[in-house]
Every structure is written in C-alpha cells, then in structure tokens.
mmCIF file of C-alpha atoms in Angstrom:
data_model
loop_
_atom_site.group_PDB
_atom_site.id
_atom_site.type_symbol
_atom_site.label_atom_id
_atom_site.label_comp_id
_atom_site.label_asym_id
_atom_site.label_seq_id
_atom_site.Cartn_x
_atom_site.Cartn_y
_atom_site.Cartn_z
ATOM 1 C CA UNK A 1 75.099 -50.172 81.704
ATOM 2 C CA UNK A 2 72.317 -50.753 79.187
ATOM 3 C CA UNK A 3 69.682 -47.996 79.044
ATOM 4 C CA UNK A 4 66.482 -49.979 78.626
ATOM 5 C CA UNK A 5 63.070 -48.686 79.530
ATOM 6 C CA UNK A 6 61.001 -50.487 82.178
ATOM 7 C CA UNK A 7 58.843 -51.966 79.443
ATOM 8 C CA UNK A 8 61.836 -53.215 77.500
ATOM 9 C CA UNK A 9 63.216 -54.795 80.697
ATOM 10 C CA UNK A 10 59.891 -56.628 81.120
ATOM 11 C CA UNK A 11 60.161 -57.987 77.580
ATOM 12 C CA UNK A 12 63.769 -59.065 78.125
ATOM 13 C CA UNK A 13 62.737 -60.903 81.299
ATOM 14 C CA UNK A 14 60.118 -62.748 79.310
ATOM 15 C CA UNK A 15 62.741 -63.599 76.597
ATOM 16 C CA UNK A 16 65.042 -64.970 79.293
ATOM 17 C CA UNK A 17 62.199 -67.032 80.801
ATOM 18 C CA UNK A 18 61.415 -68.543 77.418
ATOM 19 C CA UNK A 19 65.052 -69.437 76.887
ATOM 20 C CA UNK A 20 65.330 -71.148 80.326
ATOM 21 C CA UNK A 21 62.029 -73.036 79.935
ATOM 22 C CA UNK A 22 62.201 -74.043 76.308
ATOM 23 C CA UNK A 23 65.730 -73.570 75.071
ATOM 24 C CA UNK A 24 66.872 -71.876 71.916
ATOM 25 C CA UNK A 25 63.955 -73.129 69.836
ATOM 26 C CA UNK A 26 61.433 -71.482 72.189
ATOM 27 C CA UNK A 27 62.930 -68.053 71.643
ATOM 28 C CA UNK A 28 61.135 -66.893 68.502
ATOM 29 C CA UNK A 29 59.840 -63.433 67.659
ATOM 30 C CA UNK A 30 56.248 -64.681 67.546
ATOM 31 C CA UNK A 31 56.610 -66.565 70.807
ATOM 32 C CA UNK A 32 58.152 -63.604 72.588
ATOM 33 C CA UNK A 33 55.546 -61.198 71.231
ATOM 34 C CA UNK A 34 52.809 -63.409 72.650
ATOM 35 C CA UNK A 35 54.569 -63.961 76.031
ATOM 36 C CA UNK A 36 55.358 -60.310 76.465
ATOM 37 C CA UNK A 37 52.049 -59.025 75.069
ATOM 38 C CA UNK A 38 53.690 -56.783 72.481
ATOM 39 C CA UNK A 39 53.920 -56.622 68.731
ATOM 40 C CA UNK A 40 56.689 -58.128 66.597
ATOM 41 C CA UNK A 41 57.173 -54.617 65.169
ATOM 42 C CA UNK A 42 58.043 -53.344 68.603
ATOM 43 C CA UNK A 43 60.556 -56.115 69.121
ATOM 44 C CA UNK A 44 62.310 -55.275 65.854
ATOM 45 C CA UNK A 45 62.254 -51.557 66.680
ATOM 46 C CA UNK A 46 63.751 -52.061 70.116
ATOM 47 C CA UNK A 47 66.249 -54.845 69.498
ATOM 48 C CA UNK A 48 66.676 -55.304 65.806
ATOM 49 C CA UNK A 49 67.344 -58.888 64.640
ATOM 50 C CA UNK A 50 67.790 -62.049 66.712
ATOM 51 C CA UNK A 51 71.450 -61.236 67.482
ATOM 52 C CA UNK A 52 70.345 -57.817 68.732
ATOM 53 C CA UNK A 53 67.754 -59.435 70.984
ATOM 54 C CA UNK A 54 70.285 -61.880 72.364
ATOM 55 C CA UNK A 55 72.778 -59.074 72.992
ATOM 56 C CA UNK A 56 70.139 -57.092 74.796
ATOM 57 C CA UNK A 57 69.177 -60.136 76.921
ATOM 58 C CA UNK A 58 72.750 -60.688 77.881
ATOM 59 C CA UNK A 59 73.378 -57.034 78.671
ATOM 60 C CA UNK A 60 70.188 -56.956 80.803
ATOM 61 C CA UNK A 61 71.341 -59.968 82.740
ATOM 62 C CA UNK A 62 74.845 -58.548 83.225
ATOM 63 C CA UNK A 63 73.359 -55.277 84.584
ATOM 64 C CA UNK A 64 72.120 -57.259 87.583
ATOM 65 C CA UNK A 65 75.737 -57.353 88.825
ATOM 66 C CA UNK A 66 75.928 -53.994 90.607
ATOM 67 C CA UNK A 67 79.080 -52.049 91.384
ATOM 68 C CA UNK A 68 80.479 -48.581 92.028
ATOM 69 C CA UNK A 69 79.796 -45.831 89.491
ATOM 70 C CA UNK A 70 82.665 -43.433 89.251
ATOM 71 C CA UNK A 71 81.894 -39.902 90.340
ATOM 72 C CA UNK A 72 78.853 -40.763 92.433
ATOM 73 C CA UNK A 73 80.678 -40.752 95.765
ATOM 74 C CA UNK A 74 84.108 -40.517 97.398
ATOM 75 C CA UNK A 75 85.361 -43.928 98.320
ATOM 76 C CA UNK A 76 86.379 -44.698 101.879
ATOM 77 C CA UNK A 77 87.848 -47.917 103.241
ATOM 78 C CA UNK A 78 84.393 -48.962 104.447
ATOM 79 C CA UNK A 79 82.532 -48.075 101.279
ATOM 80 C CA UNK A 80 85.133 -49.798 99.109
ATOM 81 C CA UNK A 81 84.744 -52.954 101.170
ATOM 82 C CA UNK A 82 80.971 -52.754 100.884
ATOM 83 C CA UNK A 83 81.029 -52.157 97.093
ATOM 84 C CA UNK A 84 83.417 -55.111 96.596
ATOM 85 C CA UNK A 85 81.170 -57.385 98.649
ATOM 86 C CA UNK A 86 78.019 -56.238 96.738
ATOM 87 C CA UNK A 87 79.799 -56.976 93.446
ATOM 88 C CA UNK A 88 80.908 -60.404 94.653
ATOM 89 C CA UNK A 89 77.438 -61.361 95.936
ATOM 90 C CA UNK A 90 75.714 -60.196 92.753
ATOM 91 C CA UNK A 91 78.233 -61.947 90.563
ATOM 92 C CA UNK A 92 77.709 -65.211 92.341
ATOM 93 C CA UNK A 93 73.902 -64.845 92.304
ATOM 94 C CA UNK A 94 73.872 -64.108 88.543
ATOM 95 C CA UNK A 95 76.361 -66.824 87.518
ATOM 96 C CA UNK A 96 74.530 -69.457 89.598
ATOM 97 C CA UNK A 97 71.100 -68.493 88.305
ATOM 98 C CA UNK A 98 69.092 -70.554 85.822
ATOM 99 C CA UNK A 99 69.311 -67.847 83.180
ATOM 100 C CA UNK A 100 73.098 -67.522 83.086
ATOM 101 C CA UNK A 101 73.591 -71.272 83.237
ATOM 102 C CA UNK A 102 71.115 -71.726 80.342
ATOM 103 C CA UNK A 103 72.846 -69.044 78.248
ATOM 104 C CA UNK A 104 76.299 -70.492 78.892
ATOM 105 C CA UNK A 105 75.244 -74.046 78.204
ATOM 106 C CA UNK A 106 73.612 -72.991 74.974
ATOM 107 C CA UNK A 107 76.716 -71.111 73.927
ATOM 108 C CA UNK A 108 78.863 -74.145 74.688
ATOM 109 C CA UNK A 109 76.563 -76.367 72.708
ATOM 110 C CA UNK A 110 76.752 -74.077 69.728
ATOM 111 C CA UNK A 111 80.489 -73.408 69.896
ATOM 112 C CA UNK A 112 81.358 -75.957 67.221
ATOM 113 C CA UNK A 113 78.777 -74.643 64.721
ATOM 114 C CA UNK A 114 79.839 -72.369 61.897
ATOM 115 C CA UNK A 115 78.416 -68.903 62.332
ATOM 116 C CA UNK A 116 77.416 -69.359 66.000
ATOM 117 C CA UNK A 117 77.565 -65.911 67.655
ATOM 118 C CA UNK A 118 76.208 -66.548 71.113
ATOM 119 C CA UNK A 119 79.579 -67.147 72.747
ATOM 120 C CA UNK A 120 80.943 -63.905 71.307
ATOM 121 C CA UNK A 121 77.827 -62.033 72.398
ATOM 122 C CA UNK A 122 78.210 -63.420 75.964
ATOM 123 C CA UNK A 123 81.767 -62.104 76.126
ATOM 124 C CA UNK A 124 81.084 -58.735 74.532
ATOM 125 C CA UNK A 125 77.782 -57.841 76.214
ATOM 126 C CA UNK A 126 78.064 -59.859 79.408
ATOM 127 C CA UNK A 127 81.534 -60.554 80.782
ATOM 128 C CA UNK A 128 83.195 -57.434 79.374
ATOM 129 C CA UNK A 129 80.420 -55.167 80.685
ATOM 130 C CA UNK A 130 80.848 -56.649 84.162
ATOM 131 C CA UNK A 131 84.661 -56.492 83.895
ATOM 132 C CA UNK A 132 84.610 -52.825 82.843
ATOM 133 C CA UNK A 133 82.494 -51.711 85.784
ATOM 134 C CA UNK A 134 84.438 -53.730 88.304
ATOM 135 C CA UNK A 135 87.724 -52.420 86.944
ATOM 136 C CA UNK A 136 86.423 -48.858 87.405
ATOM 137 C CA UNK A 137 85.835 -49.689 91.065
ATOM 138 C CA UNK A 138 89.333 -51.028 91.758
ATOM 139 C CA UNK A 139 90.893 -48.168 89.769
ATOM 140 C CA UNK A 140 88.936 -45.739 91.935
ATOM 141 C CA UNK A 141 90.164 -47.595 95.011
ATOM 142 C CA UNK A 142 93.768 -47.165 93.929
ATOM 143 C CA UNK A 143 93.294 -43.449 93.220
ATOM 144 C CA UNK A 144 91.782 -43.047 96.671
ATOM 145 C CA UNK A 145 94.861 -44.662 98.179
ATOM 146 C CA UNK A 146 92.934 -47.704 99.371
ATOM 147 C CA UNK A 147 94.322 -50.344 97.009
ATOM 148 C CA UNK A 148 97.831 -51.025 95.694
ATOM 149 C CA UNK A 149 98.726 -52.885 92.557
ATOM 150 C CA UNK A 150 100.899 -52.444 89.452
ATOM 151 C CA UNK A 151 98.557 -54.091 86.981
ATOM 152 C CA UNK A 152 94.836 -53.318 87.282
ATOM 153 C CA UNK A 153 93.872 -56.132 84.953
ATOM 154 C CA UNK A 154 95.847 -58.638 87.022
ATOM 155 C CA UNK A 155 94.360 -57.322 90.279
ATOM 156 C CA UNK A 156 90.833 -57.560 88.887
ATOM 157 C CA UNK A 157 91.355 -61.161 87.666
ATOM 158 C CA UNK A 158 92.687 -62.043 91.104
ATOM 159 C CA UNK A 159 89.427 -60.719 92.609
ATOM 160 C CA UNK A 160 87.297 -62.523 90.036
ATOM 161 C CA UNK A 161 89.188 -65.763 90.659
ATOM 162 C CA UNK A 162 88.758 -65.487 94.408
ATOM 163 C CA UNK A 163 85.037 -64.921 94.024
ATOM 164 C CA UNK A 164 84.196 -67.521 91.400
ATOM 165 C CA UNK A 165 87.026 -70.079 91.720
ATOM 166 C CA UNK A 166 85.862 -73.220 89.828
ATOM 167 C CA UNK A 167 82.295 -72.808 91.036
ATOM 168 C CA UNK A 168 80.871 -71.741 87.692
ATOM 169 C CA UNK A 169 82.366 -74.671 85.780
ATOM 170 C CA UNK A 170 81.015 -77.090 88.418
ATOM 171 C CA UNK A 171 77.559 -75.597 88.186
ATOM 172 C CA UNK A 172 77.611 -75.797 84.408
ATOM 173 C CA UNK A 173 78.315 -79.528 84.876
ATOM 174 C CA UNK A 174 75.249 -79.923 87.051
ATOM 175 C CA UNK A 175 76.525 -79.435 90.615
ATOM 176 C CA UNK A 176 74.303 -77.317 92.895
ATOM 177 C CA UNK A 177 75.312 -73.760 93.607
ATOM 178 C CA UNK A 178 76.621 -72.473 96.939
ATOM 179 C CA UNK A 179 74.328 -72.501 99.977
ATOM 180 C CA UNK A 180 75.783 -69.192 101.152
ATOM 181 C CA UNK A 181 76.843 -66.765 98.422
ATOM 182 C CA UNK A 182 77.229 -63.991 101.039
ATOM 183 C CA UNK A 183 79.799 -65.973 102.932
ATOM 184 C CA UNK A 184 81.771 -66.789 99.780
ATOM 185 C CA UNK A 185 81.707 -63.148 98.792
ATOM 186 C CA UNK A 186 82.920 -62.085 102.218
ATOM 187 C CA UNK A 187 85.829 -64.529 102.186
ATOM 188 C CA UNK A 188 86.839 -63.526 98.619
ATOM 189 C CA UNK A 189 86.861 -59.810 99.410
ATOM 190 C CA UNK A 190 88.773 -60.348 102.649
ATOM 191 C CA UNK A 191 91.463 -62.291 100.725
ATOM 192 C CA UNK A 192 91.616 -59.661 97.970
ATOM 193 C CA UNK A 193 92.075 -56.833 100.482
ATOM 194 C CA UNK A 194 94.775 -58.793 102.278
ATOM 195 C CA UNK A 195 96.639 -58.949 98.984
ATOM 196 C CA UNK A 196 95.947 -55.456 97.633
ATOM 197 C CA UNK A 197 94.669 -53.275 100.482
ATOM 198 C CA UNK A 198 96.637 -50.324 101.907
ATOM 199 C CA UNK A 199 96.702 -48.350 105.083
ATOM 200 C CA UNK A 200 95.477 -44.793 104.663
ATOM 201 C CA UNK A 201 97.494 -41.769 105.899
ATOM 202 C CA UNK A 202 94.794 -41.212 108.524
ATOM 203 C CA UNK A 203 95.687 -44.580 109.997
ATOM 204 C CA UNK A 204 92.379 -46.135 108.991
ATOM 205 C CA UNK A 205 92.913 -49.729 107.882
ATOM 206 C CA UNK A 206 90.915 -51.632 105.314
ATOM 207 C CA UNK A 207 88.934 -54.400 106.930
ATOM 208 C CA UNK A 208 90.484 -57.769 106.252
ATOM 209 C CA UNK A 209 87.734 -59.702 107.984
ATOM 210 C CA UNK A 210 83.988 -59.559 108.311
ATOM 211 C CA UNK A 211 84.204 -57.580 111.530
ATOM 212 C CA UNK A 212 82.481 -54.201 111.497
#
C-alpha cells in the first residue's frame, strides 16, 4: 500500500475532488496548490510531475479497498470469510464512487490519444495494487487449508467476477450503482466459498451463507 503522510493524503483528496468537479483541465498544479493550501514546490517534491501526481491519486484511491495483510494474524474460516466480505464491499464502494468513475471515464476518453498514460497508470497503480493484496489473501487461505484451487490467478478472477459482474461497465455508462453493496458482497463471497472453500481437519466448515 502507498505510504503517504496524512498531509499528503489530504492533498490527494483535494486533487481527486478537483478531477471529479472540473475534469482533467481543472487538475493543474496551481489549482491544486490553492485548493490544498500548499505550495507548488511541495507538490513537486511529494509527487514529481503530473504523471507522478496521477499515479499517487490512483494509488491513494486503490488503498481504500482493504484486505488481509499477510503475517498480521492467523486465518480461520470465520476471519477469512470476514476479510473476503470486507474486500468485496470496499471494492464495490470504490468502483461505484464518483472518483473512480471519473478516472475511468477520463482514461477511456483519452485512450485513442497518442501518449495518453492514464489508462496504464490506472492498471499499474490501481487495479494491480488491489489484485496483489487480494491474491495474498486467497493464497493465505489456501496455505491455512481453508481454500482449494490449482490456479490462484484463476481463483482470484472468479472472485472478482462474482463481486463486480458487469456492474462497473453499466455504471460507467450512466446506470446507478447498487442499492445494497453489502448484500452483493455477501452473495459473491458465499458463491466463491462454495466453489473454492474446504472443510478443515477440525471439522469446522467455511460458511457458505450469511448465517453466523
């Protein structure tokens, strides 16, 4: 995850707000310095050029999707279920938010331009960061004997597809987001565990429904 200071996070939130409210043209160094009450020199020091700022904005946004950090705890059937649901809820909240929709629409609009880098930055600093942390979770689940799969990448993309389905595309086209992200997350995780969950030696079974 990106290691930004609280002050840098405040500046990145202002940058994202400018992008949502005014589009690409509103995101200038001078405009951000005024909005965030900081100097242009500080912006260059922290983020470098415009591409560096965009990369930091995307990484900051991706960091809002929380998941399990390897080594912090021993996974159990219950904690794995809870981490998967947290990941799913956060992913839906971030993807359906004004910021992510604005970034993706801007990247799509620039995709035919020579030298446009936003799409690549979204993949490298957004999607891949999220993918890497979620893959660490399912890998840990397998090592703990809680998940079974031959191909971790395939299992993860099954999880991602169950969570997101075609919702993101529909939202990019202007449809409203889900009314209940928590319910969608719950259903997606239940389906994933039905496909890839295991029974532990102790006899404890991964929960395949929302029952506690």
